[in-house]
Coordinates of C-alpha atoms in Angstrom, one line a residue:
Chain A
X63 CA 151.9 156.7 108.8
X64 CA 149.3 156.2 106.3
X65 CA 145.9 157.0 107.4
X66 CA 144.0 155.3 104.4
X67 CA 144.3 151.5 105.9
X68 CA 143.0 152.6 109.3
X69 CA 140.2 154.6 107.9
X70 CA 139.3 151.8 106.1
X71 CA 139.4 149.0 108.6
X72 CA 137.4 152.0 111.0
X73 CA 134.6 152.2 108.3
X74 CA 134.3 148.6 108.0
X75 CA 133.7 147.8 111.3
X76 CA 131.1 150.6 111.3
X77 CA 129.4 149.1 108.7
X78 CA 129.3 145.6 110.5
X79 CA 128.4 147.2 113.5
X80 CA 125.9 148.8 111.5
X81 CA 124.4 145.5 109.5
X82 CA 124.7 143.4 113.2
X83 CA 122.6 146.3 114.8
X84 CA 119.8 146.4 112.5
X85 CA 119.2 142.4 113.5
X86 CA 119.8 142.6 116.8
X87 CA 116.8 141.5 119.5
X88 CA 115.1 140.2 116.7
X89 CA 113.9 136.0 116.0
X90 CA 115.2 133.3 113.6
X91 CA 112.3 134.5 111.0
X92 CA 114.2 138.0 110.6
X93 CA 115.9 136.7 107.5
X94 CA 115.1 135.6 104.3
X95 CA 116.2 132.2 103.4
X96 CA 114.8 129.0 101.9
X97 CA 115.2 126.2 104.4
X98 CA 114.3 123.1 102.6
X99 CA 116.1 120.5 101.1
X100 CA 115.9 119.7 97.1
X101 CA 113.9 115.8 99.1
X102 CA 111.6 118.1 101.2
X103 CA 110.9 120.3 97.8
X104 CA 110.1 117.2 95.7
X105 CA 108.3 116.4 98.8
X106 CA 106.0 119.8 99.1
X107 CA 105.6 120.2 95.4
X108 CA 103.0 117.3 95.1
X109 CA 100.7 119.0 97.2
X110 CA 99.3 121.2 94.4
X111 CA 98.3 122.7 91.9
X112 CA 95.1 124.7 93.6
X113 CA 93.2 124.9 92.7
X114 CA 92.0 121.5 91.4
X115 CA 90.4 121.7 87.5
X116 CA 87.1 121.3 88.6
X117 CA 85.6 118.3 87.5
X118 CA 81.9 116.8 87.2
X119 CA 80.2 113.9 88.9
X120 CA 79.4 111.3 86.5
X121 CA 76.8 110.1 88.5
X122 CA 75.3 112.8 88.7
X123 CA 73.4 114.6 85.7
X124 CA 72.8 117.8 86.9
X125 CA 76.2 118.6 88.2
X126 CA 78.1 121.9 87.0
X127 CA 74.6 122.7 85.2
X128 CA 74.1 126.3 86.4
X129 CA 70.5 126.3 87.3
X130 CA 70.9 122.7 88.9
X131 CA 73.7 124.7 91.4
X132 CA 71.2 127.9 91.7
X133 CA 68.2 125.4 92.6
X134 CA 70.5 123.3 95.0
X135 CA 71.5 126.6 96.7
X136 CA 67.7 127.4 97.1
X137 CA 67.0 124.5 99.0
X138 CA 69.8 124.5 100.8
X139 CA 68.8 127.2 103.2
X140 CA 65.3 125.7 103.1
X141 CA 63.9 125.1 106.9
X142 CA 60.9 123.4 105.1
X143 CA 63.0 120.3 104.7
X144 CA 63.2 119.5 108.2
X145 CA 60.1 118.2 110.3
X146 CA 59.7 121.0 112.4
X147 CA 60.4 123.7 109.9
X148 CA 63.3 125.2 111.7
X149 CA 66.2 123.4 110.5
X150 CA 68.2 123.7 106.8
X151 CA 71.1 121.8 105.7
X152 CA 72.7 125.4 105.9
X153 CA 72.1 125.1 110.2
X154 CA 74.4 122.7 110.9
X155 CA 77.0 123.6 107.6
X156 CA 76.6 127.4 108.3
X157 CA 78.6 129.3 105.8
X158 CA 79.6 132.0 108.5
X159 CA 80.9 129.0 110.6
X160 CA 83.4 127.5 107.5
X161 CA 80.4 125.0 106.5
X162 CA 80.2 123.7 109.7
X163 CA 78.6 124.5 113.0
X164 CA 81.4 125.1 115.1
X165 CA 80.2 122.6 117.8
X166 CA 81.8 119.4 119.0
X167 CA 78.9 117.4 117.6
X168 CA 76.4 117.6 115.1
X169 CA 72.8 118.2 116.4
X170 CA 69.7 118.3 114.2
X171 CA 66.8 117.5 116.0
X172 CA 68.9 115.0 118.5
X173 CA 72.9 115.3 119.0
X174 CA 74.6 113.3 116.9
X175 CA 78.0 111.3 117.5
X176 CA 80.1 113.1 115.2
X177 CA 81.6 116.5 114.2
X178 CA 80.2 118.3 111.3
X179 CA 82.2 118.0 108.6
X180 CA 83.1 121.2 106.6
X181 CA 81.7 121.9 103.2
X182 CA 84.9 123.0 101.8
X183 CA 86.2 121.2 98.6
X184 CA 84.1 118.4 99.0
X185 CA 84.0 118.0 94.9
X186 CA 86.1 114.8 93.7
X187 CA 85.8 113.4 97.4
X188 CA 86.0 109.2 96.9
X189 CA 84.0 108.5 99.9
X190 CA 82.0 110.9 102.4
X191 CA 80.5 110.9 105.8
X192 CA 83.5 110.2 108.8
X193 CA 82.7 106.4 108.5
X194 CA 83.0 107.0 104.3
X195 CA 79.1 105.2 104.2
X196 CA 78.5 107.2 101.1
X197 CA 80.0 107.1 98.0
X198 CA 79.0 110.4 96.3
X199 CA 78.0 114.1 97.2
X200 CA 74.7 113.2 96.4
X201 CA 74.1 110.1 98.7
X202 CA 75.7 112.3 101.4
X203 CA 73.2 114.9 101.1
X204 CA 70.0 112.1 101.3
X205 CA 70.6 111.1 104.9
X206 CA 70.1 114.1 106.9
X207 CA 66.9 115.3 105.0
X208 CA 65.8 111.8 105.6
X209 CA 67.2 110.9 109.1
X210 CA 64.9 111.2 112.2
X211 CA 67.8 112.7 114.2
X212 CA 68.7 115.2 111.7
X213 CA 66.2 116.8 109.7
X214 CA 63.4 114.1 109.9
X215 CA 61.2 115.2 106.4
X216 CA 59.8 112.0 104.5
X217 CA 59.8 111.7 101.0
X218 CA 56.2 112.9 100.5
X219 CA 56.9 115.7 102.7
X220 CA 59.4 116.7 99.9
X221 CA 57.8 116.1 97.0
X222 CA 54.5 118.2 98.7
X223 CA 57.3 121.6 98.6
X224 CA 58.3 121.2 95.4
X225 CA 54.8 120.7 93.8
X226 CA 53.3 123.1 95.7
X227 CA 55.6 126.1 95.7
X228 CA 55.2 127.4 92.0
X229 CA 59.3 128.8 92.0
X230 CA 60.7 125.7 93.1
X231 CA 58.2 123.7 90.2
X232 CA 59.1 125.7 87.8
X233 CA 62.9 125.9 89.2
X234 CA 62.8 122.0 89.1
X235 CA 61.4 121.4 85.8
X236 CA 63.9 123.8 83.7
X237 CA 66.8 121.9 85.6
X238 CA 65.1 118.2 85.3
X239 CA 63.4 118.7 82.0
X240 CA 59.8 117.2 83.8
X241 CA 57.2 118.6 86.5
X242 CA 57.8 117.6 89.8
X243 CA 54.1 116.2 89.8
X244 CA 55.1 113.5 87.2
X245 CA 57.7 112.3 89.5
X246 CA 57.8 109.7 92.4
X247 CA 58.7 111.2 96.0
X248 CA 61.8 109.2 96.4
X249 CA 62.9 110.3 93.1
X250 CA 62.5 113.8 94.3
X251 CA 64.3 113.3 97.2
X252 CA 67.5 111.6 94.9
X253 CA 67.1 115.0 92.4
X254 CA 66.9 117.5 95.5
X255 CA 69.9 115.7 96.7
X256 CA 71.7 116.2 93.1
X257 CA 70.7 119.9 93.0
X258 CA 72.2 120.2 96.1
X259 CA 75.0 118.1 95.3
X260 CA 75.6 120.8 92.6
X261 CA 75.7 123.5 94.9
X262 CA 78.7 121.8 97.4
X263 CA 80.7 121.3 94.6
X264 CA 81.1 124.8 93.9
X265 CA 82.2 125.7 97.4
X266 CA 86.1 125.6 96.7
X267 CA 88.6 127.5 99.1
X268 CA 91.0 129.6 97.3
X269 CA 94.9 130.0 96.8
X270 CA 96.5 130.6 100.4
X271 CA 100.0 131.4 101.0
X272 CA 101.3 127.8 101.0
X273 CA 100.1 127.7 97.7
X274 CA 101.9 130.7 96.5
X275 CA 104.9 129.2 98.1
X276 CA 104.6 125.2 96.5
X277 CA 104.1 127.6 93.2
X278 CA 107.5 129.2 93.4
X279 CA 109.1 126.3 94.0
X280 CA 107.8 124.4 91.3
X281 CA 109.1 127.6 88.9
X282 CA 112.3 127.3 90.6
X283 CA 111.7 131.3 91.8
X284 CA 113.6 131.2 95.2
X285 CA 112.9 134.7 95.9
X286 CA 110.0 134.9 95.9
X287 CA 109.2 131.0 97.7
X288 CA 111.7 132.7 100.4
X289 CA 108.2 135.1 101.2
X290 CA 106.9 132.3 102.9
X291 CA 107.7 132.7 106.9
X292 CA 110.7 130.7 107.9
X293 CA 108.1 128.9 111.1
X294 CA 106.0 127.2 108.2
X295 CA 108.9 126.3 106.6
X296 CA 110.3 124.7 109.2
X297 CA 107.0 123.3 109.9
X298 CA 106.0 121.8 106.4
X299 CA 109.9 120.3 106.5
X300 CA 108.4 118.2 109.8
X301 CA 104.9 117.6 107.8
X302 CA 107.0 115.8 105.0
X303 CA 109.6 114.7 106.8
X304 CA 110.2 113.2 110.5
X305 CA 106.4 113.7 110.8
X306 CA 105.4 111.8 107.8
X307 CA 101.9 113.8 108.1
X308 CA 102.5 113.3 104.0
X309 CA 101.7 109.5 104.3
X310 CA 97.9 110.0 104.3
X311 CA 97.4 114.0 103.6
X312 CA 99.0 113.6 100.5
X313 CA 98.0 116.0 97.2
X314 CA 96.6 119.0 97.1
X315 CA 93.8 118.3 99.0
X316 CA 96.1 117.2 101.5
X317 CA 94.5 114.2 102.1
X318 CA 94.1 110.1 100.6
X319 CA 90.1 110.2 101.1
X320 CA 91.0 106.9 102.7
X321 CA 90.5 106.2 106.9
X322 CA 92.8 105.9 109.2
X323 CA 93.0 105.3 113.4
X324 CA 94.4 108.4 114.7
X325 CA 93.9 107.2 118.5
X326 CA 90.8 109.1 118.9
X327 CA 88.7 107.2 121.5
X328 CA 85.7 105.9 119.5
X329 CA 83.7 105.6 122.6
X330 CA 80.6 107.2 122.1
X331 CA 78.9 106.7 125.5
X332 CA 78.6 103.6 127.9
X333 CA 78.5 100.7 126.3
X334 CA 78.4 102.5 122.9
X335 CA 81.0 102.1 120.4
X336 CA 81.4 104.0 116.8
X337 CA 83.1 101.4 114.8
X338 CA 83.6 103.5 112.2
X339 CA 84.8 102.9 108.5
X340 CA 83.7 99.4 109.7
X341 CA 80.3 100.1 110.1
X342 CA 80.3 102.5 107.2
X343 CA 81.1 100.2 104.7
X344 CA 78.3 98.0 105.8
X345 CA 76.4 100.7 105.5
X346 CA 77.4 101.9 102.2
X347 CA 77.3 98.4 100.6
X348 CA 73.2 97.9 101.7
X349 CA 72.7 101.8 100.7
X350 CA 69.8 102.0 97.7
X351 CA 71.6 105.0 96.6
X352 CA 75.0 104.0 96.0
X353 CA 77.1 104.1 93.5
X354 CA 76.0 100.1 92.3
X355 CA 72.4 101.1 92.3
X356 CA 69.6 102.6 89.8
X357 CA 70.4 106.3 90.8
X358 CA 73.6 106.7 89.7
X359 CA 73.3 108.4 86.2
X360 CA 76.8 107.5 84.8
X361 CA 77.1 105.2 82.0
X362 CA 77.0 101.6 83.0
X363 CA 78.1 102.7 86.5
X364 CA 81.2 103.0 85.6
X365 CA 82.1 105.2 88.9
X366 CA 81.1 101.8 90.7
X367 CA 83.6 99.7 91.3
X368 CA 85.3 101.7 94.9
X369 CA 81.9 100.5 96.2
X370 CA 82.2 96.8 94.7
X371 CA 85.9 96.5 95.3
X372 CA 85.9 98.4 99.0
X373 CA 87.9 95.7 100.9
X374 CA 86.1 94.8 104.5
X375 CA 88.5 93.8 106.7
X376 CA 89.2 94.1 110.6
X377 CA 91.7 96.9 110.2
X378 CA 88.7 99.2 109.3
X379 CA 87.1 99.1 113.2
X380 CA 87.8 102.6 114.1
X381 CA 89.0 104.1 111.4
X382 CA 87.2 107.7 110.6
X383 CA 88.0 109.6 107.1
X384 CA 91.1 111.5 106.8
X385 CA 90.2 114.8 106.7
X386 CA 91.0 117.8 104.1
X387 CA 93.9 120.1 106.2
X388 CA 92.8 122.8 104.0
X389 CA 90.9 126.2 105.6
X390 CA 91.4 124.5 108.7
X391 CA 91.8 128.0 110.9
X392 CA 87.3 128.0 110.1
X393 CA 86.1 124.4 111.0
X394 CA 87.3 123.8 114.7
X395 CA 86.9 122.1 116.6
X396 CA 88.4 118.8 115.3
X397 CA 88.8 115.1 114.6
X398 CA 85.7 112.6 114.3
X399 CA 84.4 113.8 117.2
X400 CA 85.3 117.2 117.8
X401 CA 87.2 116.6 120.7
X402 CA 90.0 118.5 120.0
X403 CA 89.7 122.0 120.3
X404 CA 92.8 123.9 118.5
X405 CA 95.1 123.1 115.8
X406 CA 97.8 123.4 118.5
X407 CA 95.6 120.5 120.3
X408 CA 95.5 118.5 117.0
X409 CA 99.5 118.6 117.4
X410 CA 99.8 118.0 120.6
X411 CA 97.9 114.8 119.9
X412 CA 100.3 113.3 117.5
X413 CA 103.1 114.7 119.7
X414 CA 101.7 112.2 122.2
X415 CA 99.9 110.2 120.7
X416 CA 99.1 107.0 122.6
X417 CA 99.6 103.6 120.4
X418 CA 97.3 101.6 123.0
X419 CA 94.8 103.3 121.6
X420 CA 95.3 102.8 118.3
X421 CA 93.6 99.6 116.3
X422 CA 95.8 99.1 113.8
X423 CA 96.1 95.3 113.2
X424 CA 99.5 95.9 113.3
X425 CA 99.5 98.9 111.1
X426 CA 102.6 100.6 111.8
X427 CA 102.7 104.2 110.8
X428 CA 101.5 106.7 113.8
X429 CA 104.2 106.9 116.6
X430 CA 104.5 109.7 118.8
X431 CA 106.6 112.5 117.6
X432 CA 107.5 114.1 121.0
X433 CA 107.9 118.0 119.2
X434 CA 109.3 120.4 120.9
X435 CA 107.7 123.4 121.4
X436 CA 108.8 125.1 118.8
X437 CA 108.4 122.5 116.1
X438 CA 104.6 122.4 117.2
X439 CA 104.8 126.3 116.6
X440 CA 106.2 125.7 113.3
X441 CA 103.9 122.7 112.7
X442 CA 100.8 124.7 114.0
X443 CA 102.1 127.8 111.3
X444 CA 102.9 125.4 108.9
X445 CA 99.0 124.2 108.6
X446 CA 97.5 127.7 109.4
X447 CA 99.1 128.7 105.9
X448 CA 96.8 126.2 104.0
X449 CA 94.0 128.7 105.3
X450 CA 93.1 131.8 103.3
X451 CA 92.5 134.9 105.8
X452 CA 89.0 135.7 104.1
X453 CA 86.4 134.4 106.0
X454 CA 87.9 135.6 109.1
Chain B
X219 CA 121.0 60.1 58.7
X220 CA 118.6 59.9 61.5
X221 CA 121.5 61.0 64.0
X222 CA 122.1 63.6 61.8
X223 CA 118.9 65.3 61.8
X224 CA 118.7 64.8 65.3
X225 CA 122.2 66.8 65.8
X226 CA 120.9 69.3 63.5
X227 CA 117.8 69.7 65.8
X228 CA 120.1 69.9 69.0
X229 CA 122.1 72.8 67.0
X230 CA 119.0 75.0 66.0
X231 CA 117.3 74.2 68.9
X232 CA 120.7 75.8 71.0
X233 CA 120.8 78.9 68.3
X234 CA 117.3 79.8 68.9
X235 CA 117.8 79.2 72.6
X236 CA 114.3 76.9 72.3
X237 CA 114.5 73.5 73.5
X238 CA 114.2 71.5 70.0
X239 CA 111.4 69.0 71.1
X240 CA 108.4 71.1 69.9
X241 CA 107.4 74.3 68.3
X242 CA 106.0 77.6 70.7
X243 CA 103.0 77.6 71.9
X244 CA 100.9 80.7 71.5
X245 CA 101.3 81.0 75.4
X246 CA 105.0 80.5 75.3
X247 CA 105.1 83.3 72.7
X248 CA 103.7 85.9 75.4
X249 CA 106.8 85.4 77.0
X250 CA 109.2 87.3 75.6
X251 CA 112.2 88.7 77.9
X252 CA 112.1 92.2 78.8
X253 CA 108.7 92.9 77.7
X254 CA 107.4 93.2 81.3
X255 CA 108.8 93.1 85.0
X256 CA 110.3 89.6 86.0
X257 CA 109.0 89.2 89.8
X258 CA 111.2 87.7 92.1
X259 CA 110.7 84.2 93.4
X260 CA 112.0 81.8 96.5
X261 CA 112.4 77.9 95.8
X262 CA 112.1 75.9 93.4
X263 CA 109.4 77.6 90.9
X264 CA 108.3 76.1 88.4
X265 CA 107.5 79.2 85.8
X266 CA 108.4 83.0 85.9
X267 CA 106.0 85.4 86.4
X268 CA 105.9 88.8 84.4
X269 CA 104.5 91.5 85.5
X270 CA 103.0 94.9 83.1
X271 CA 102.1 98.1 84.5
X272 CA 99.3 100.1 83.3
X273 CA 100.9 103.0 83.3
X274 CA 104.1 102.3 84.0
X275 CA 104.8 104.5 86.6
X276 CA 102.5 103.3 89.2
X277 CA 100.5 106.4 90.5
X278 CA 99.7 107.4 94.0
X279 CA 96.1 107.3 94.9
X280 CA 94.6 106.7 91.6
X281 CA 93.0 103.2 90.0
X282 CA 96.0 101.6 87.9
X283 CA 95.6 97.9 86.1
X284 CA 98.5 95.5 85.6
X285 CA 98.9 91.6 83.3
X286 CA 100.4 88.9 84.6
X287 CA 101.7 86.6 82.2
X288 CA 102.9 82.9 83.6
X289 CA 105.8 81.8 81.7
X290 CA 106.6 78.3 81.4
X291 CA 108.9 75.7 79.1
X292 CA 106.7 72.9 79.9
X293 CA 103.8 74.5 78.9
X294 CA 101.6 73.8 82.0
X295 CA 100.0 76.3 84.1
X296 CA 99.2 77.1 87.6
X297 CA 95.3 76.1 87.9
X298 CA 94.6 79.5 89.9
X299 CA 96.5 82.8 90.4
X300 CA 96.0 85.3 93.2
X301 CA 97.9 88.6 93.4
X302 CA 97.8 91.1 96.7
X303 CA 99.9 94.1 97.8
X304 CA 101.1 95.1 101.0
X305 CA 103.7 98.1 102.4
X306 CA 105.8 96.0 103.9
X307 CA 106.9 99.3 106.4
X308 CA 103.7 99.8 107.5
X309 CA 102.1 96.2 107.8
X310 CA 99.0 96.8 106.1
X311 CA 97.1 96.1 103.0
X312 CA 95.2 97.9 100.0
X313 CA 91.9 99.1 100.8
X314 CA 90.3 97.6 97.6
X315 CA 90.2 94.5 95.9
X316 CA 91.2 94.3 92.6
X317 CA 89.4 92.7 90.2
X318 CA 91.1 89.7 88.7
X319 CA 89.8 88.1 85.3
X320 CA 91.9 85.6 83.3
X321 CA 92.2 86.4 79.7
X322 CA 94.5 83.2 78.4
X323 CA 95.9 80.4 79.5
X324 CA 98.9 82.3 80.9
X325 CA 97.8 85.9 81.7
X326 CA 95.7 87.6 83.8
X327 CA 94.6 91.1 83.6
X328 CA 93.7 92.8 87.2
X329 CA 91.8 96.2 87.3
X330 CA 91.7 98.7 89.8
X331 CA 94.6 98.1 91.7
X332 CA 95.0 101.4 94.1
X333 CA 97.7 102.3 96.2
X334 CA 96.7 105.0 98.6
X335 CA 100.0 105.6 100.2
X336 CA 103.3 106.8 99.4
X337 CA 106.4 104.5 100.0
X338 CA 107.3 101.1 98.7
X339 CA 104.6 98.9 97.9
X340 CA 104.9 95.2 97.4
X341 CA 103.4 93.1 94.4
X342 CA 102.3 89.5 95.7
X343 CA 101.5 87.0 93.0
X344 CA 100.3 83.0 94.3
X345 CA 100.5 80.7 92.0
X346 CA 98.4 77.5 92.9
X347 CA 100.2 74.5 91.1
X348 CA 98.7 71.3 91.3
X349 CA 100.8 69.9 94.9
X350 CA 102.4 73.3 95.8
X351 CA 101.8 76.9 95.8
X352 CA 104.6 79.6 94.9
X353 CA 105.1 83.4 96.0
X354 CA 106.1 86.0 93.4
X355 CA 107.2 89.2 95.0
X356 CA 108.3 93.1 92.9
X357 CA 108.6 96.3 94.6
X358 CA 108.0 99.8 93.3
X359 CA 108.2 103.1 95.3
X360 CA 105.1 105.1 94.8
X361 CA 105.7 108.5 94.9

């Protein structure tokens, strides 16, 4: 008999044996593959390039000037700018704490209604605050200094810390071109606001895994896209596709800068409602510093017409911005109000989410998803991956 | 010889597929097939709408601008135009209104038109005539 076929057919089932072994006990992420379909690619692709080309703010003419950004960071950590001298702008969006304070709501000199938002990649933002009640950095960065419940300084009390602290005069002068002295204290308010504005716009997160992995697709390089754990995979497959997460957190920012009802109660305390983008609006429209009105430095106000054109309709009660889903694994807790905790929380919420709650006008795009545990896994994975590890 | 020029008139006016009772009007002239988007319409309309993008392919989340032109063989007008856009999935509306400003007898030019969703947005053009009022409809996926 010839013993050449059975010592081959012995030494390839030792080598199965062998391959099967070195897999065995182990979970579905224990082999490389690329699970996504050439839809779900088209899909995940348009969430990038990151970073963004950073851009300027036309209405504002001190921003990406290096000493303006180098002044705003100086004041930024001022306490002087609060009425009792103990509170900065950087208390509340505490670097350490991913910009924010890491508490449910804000609280300056009283508690506020809302979470904090983070400071990350708030450059090219449309509209800011939850309620979107400003319509540049700049704006956003006037109400707290100004607002009894936050930091509570008037606008003498502002212009009395630049004039008399001879760094910040002379600081202020070689970014504005003029002494502070010459200068009326609301329009030293607006230019702090602009220095500071400068600052925020350089606080960009930076390339993250999921970035890495929308990068390799786009070059067609499915080796190395196949780096990117099989969970988020699986997880950004449910953020583009059944979960339609991609219908608001779109681009690379991964979100519209628009406002939505995500079925977060809006009850602020009995018989107190937050209406929201509603109320914002209103707000932004009567503003003296929006985007219509004498402070806003671009030509002819060209960067105007969100503000004039900003439809006010019912739909808008309780809608709060949609947020930026990028570094989110630093600025819990989340949503409007901060009531939810974790990202696995934030899931759980859509899993679930309750459309009595929701104010739509007959807006029909949240339903609940009803994961299953491990689709919230892969969802949760799938958004800790537009986090870089850094801070941590 | 009358009869005859009148034929002749019938004949050109079938070649140049123009009805031979008058020459184009400026207006008319705006009208010319497959220079923009023909929206869809219900009934019995009285002109055609076109519709040009600006740029073409609309883009997601970003200000675009479009022209109506109103075409018509009679060479009368609707006395007011109104256009809208809705994703008809989703039951809701744009988030800005765009500014409208009518640049001819026949065309309008609306600016900052935003669509801040993906999916299939839906073009709404009213025409107000001067007894009845007529839908235009066109569809484009955003992507």
């Amino acid at each position: 008999m010839n013993p050449i076929p059975t010592i081959f057919i012995g030494c390839t089932a030792l080598i199965l044996a062998l391959w099967d072994g070195a897999f065995a006990g182990q979970g579905p992420d224990n082999r490389s593959k690329l699970l996504l379909n050439d839809l779900e690619i088209a899909k995940i692709i348009r969430h990038g390039p990151w970073p963004p080309i950073r851009q300027t703010d036309p209405s504002n003419r001190v921003s990406g000037n290096e000493a303006a950004v180098a002044l705003g960071e100086r004041l930024f950590f001022d306490t002087r700018l609060s009425a009792n001298g103990q509170i900065a702008c950087s208390t509340c969006h505490n670097p350490k704490l991913g910009w924010t304070d890491g508490k449910a709501r804000a609280g300056g000199l009283e508690r506020l209604d809302r979470n904090t938002q983070s400071l990350f990649n708030v450059s090219g933002n449309r509209w800011f605050g939850w309620a979107g009640h400003n319509d540049s950095l700049w704006a956003q960065s006037i109400g707290p200094i100004l607002d009894e419940r936050e930091m509570g300084v008037t606008p003498d009390r502002v212009a009395a810390i630049l004039r008399n602290d001879p760094d910040l005069k002379r600081r202020y002068s070689d970014v504005f071109g003029t002494s502070p002295d010459l200068r009326k204290p609301m329009d030293l308010v607006v230019d702090v606001a602009k220095s500071m504005a400068a600052f925020q716009e350089t606080i960009v997160t930076g390339r993250t895994s999921f970035d890495m992995f929308r990068d390799a697709l786009v070059r067609g390089d499915t080796k190395a896209a196949q780096n990117y754990p099989q969970s988020a995979q699986r997880g950004a497959a449910l953020f583009v596709g059944r979960g339609q997460c991609n219908l608001c957190h779109i681009g690379a920012r991964f979100t519209n800068d628009e406002f939505d009802d995500a079925g977060v109660p809006y009850f602020t305390g009995p018989g107190r409602v937050d209406r929201g983008r509603f109320k914002g609006i209103q707000q932004l429209k009567s503003s003296p510093f929006n985007q219509l009105g004498r402070y806003n430095d671009a030509p002819e106000r060209a960067t105007g017409w969100p503000t004039r054109q900003v439809a006010q309709n019912h739909r808008t009660f309780g809608q709060f911005k949609v947020p930026s889903l990028r570094q989110l694994t630093d600025t819990a807790p989340y949503m409007h109000n901060g009531s939810l905790l974790t990202l696995r929380d934030v899931i759980d919420h859509y899993s679930n989410i309750d459309l009595d709650r929701i104010h739509s006008d007959g807006a029909l795009i949240l339903r609940p998803l009803n994961l299953t545990e491990q689709e919230s896994k892969d969802l949760v994975a799938f958004l800790r991956s537009l986090s870089t590890p850094e801070l941590k | 010889m009358i009869r005859l020029a009148t034929l002749l008139l019938l004949v050109a006016g079938l070649c140049t597929g123009h009805p031979a009772v008058a020459d184009e009007t400026p207006a008319q002239k705006k009208c010319v097939p497959g220079t923009g988007i023909e929206m869809s319409s219900t009934g019995d309309a009285p002109w055609t709408v076109q519709l040009q993008l600006s740029p073409d392919d609309v883009p997601l989340n970003a200000p675009f601008a479009a022209k109506v032109t109103i075409c018509s063989q009679l060479n009368q007008y609707p006395a007011k135009l109104a256009m809208d856009a809705t994703m008809p999935a989703h039951k809701h509306g744009m988030n800005y209104q765009p500014s409208m400003e009518k640049i001819d007898d026949n065309q309008y030019s609306v600016n900052n038109i935003l669509f801040h969703m993906p999916g299939i947005w839906r073009f709404e053009v009213t025409a107000y005539g001067k007894d009845k009022t007529h839908r235009y409809t066109y569809e484009v996926n955003v992507k």
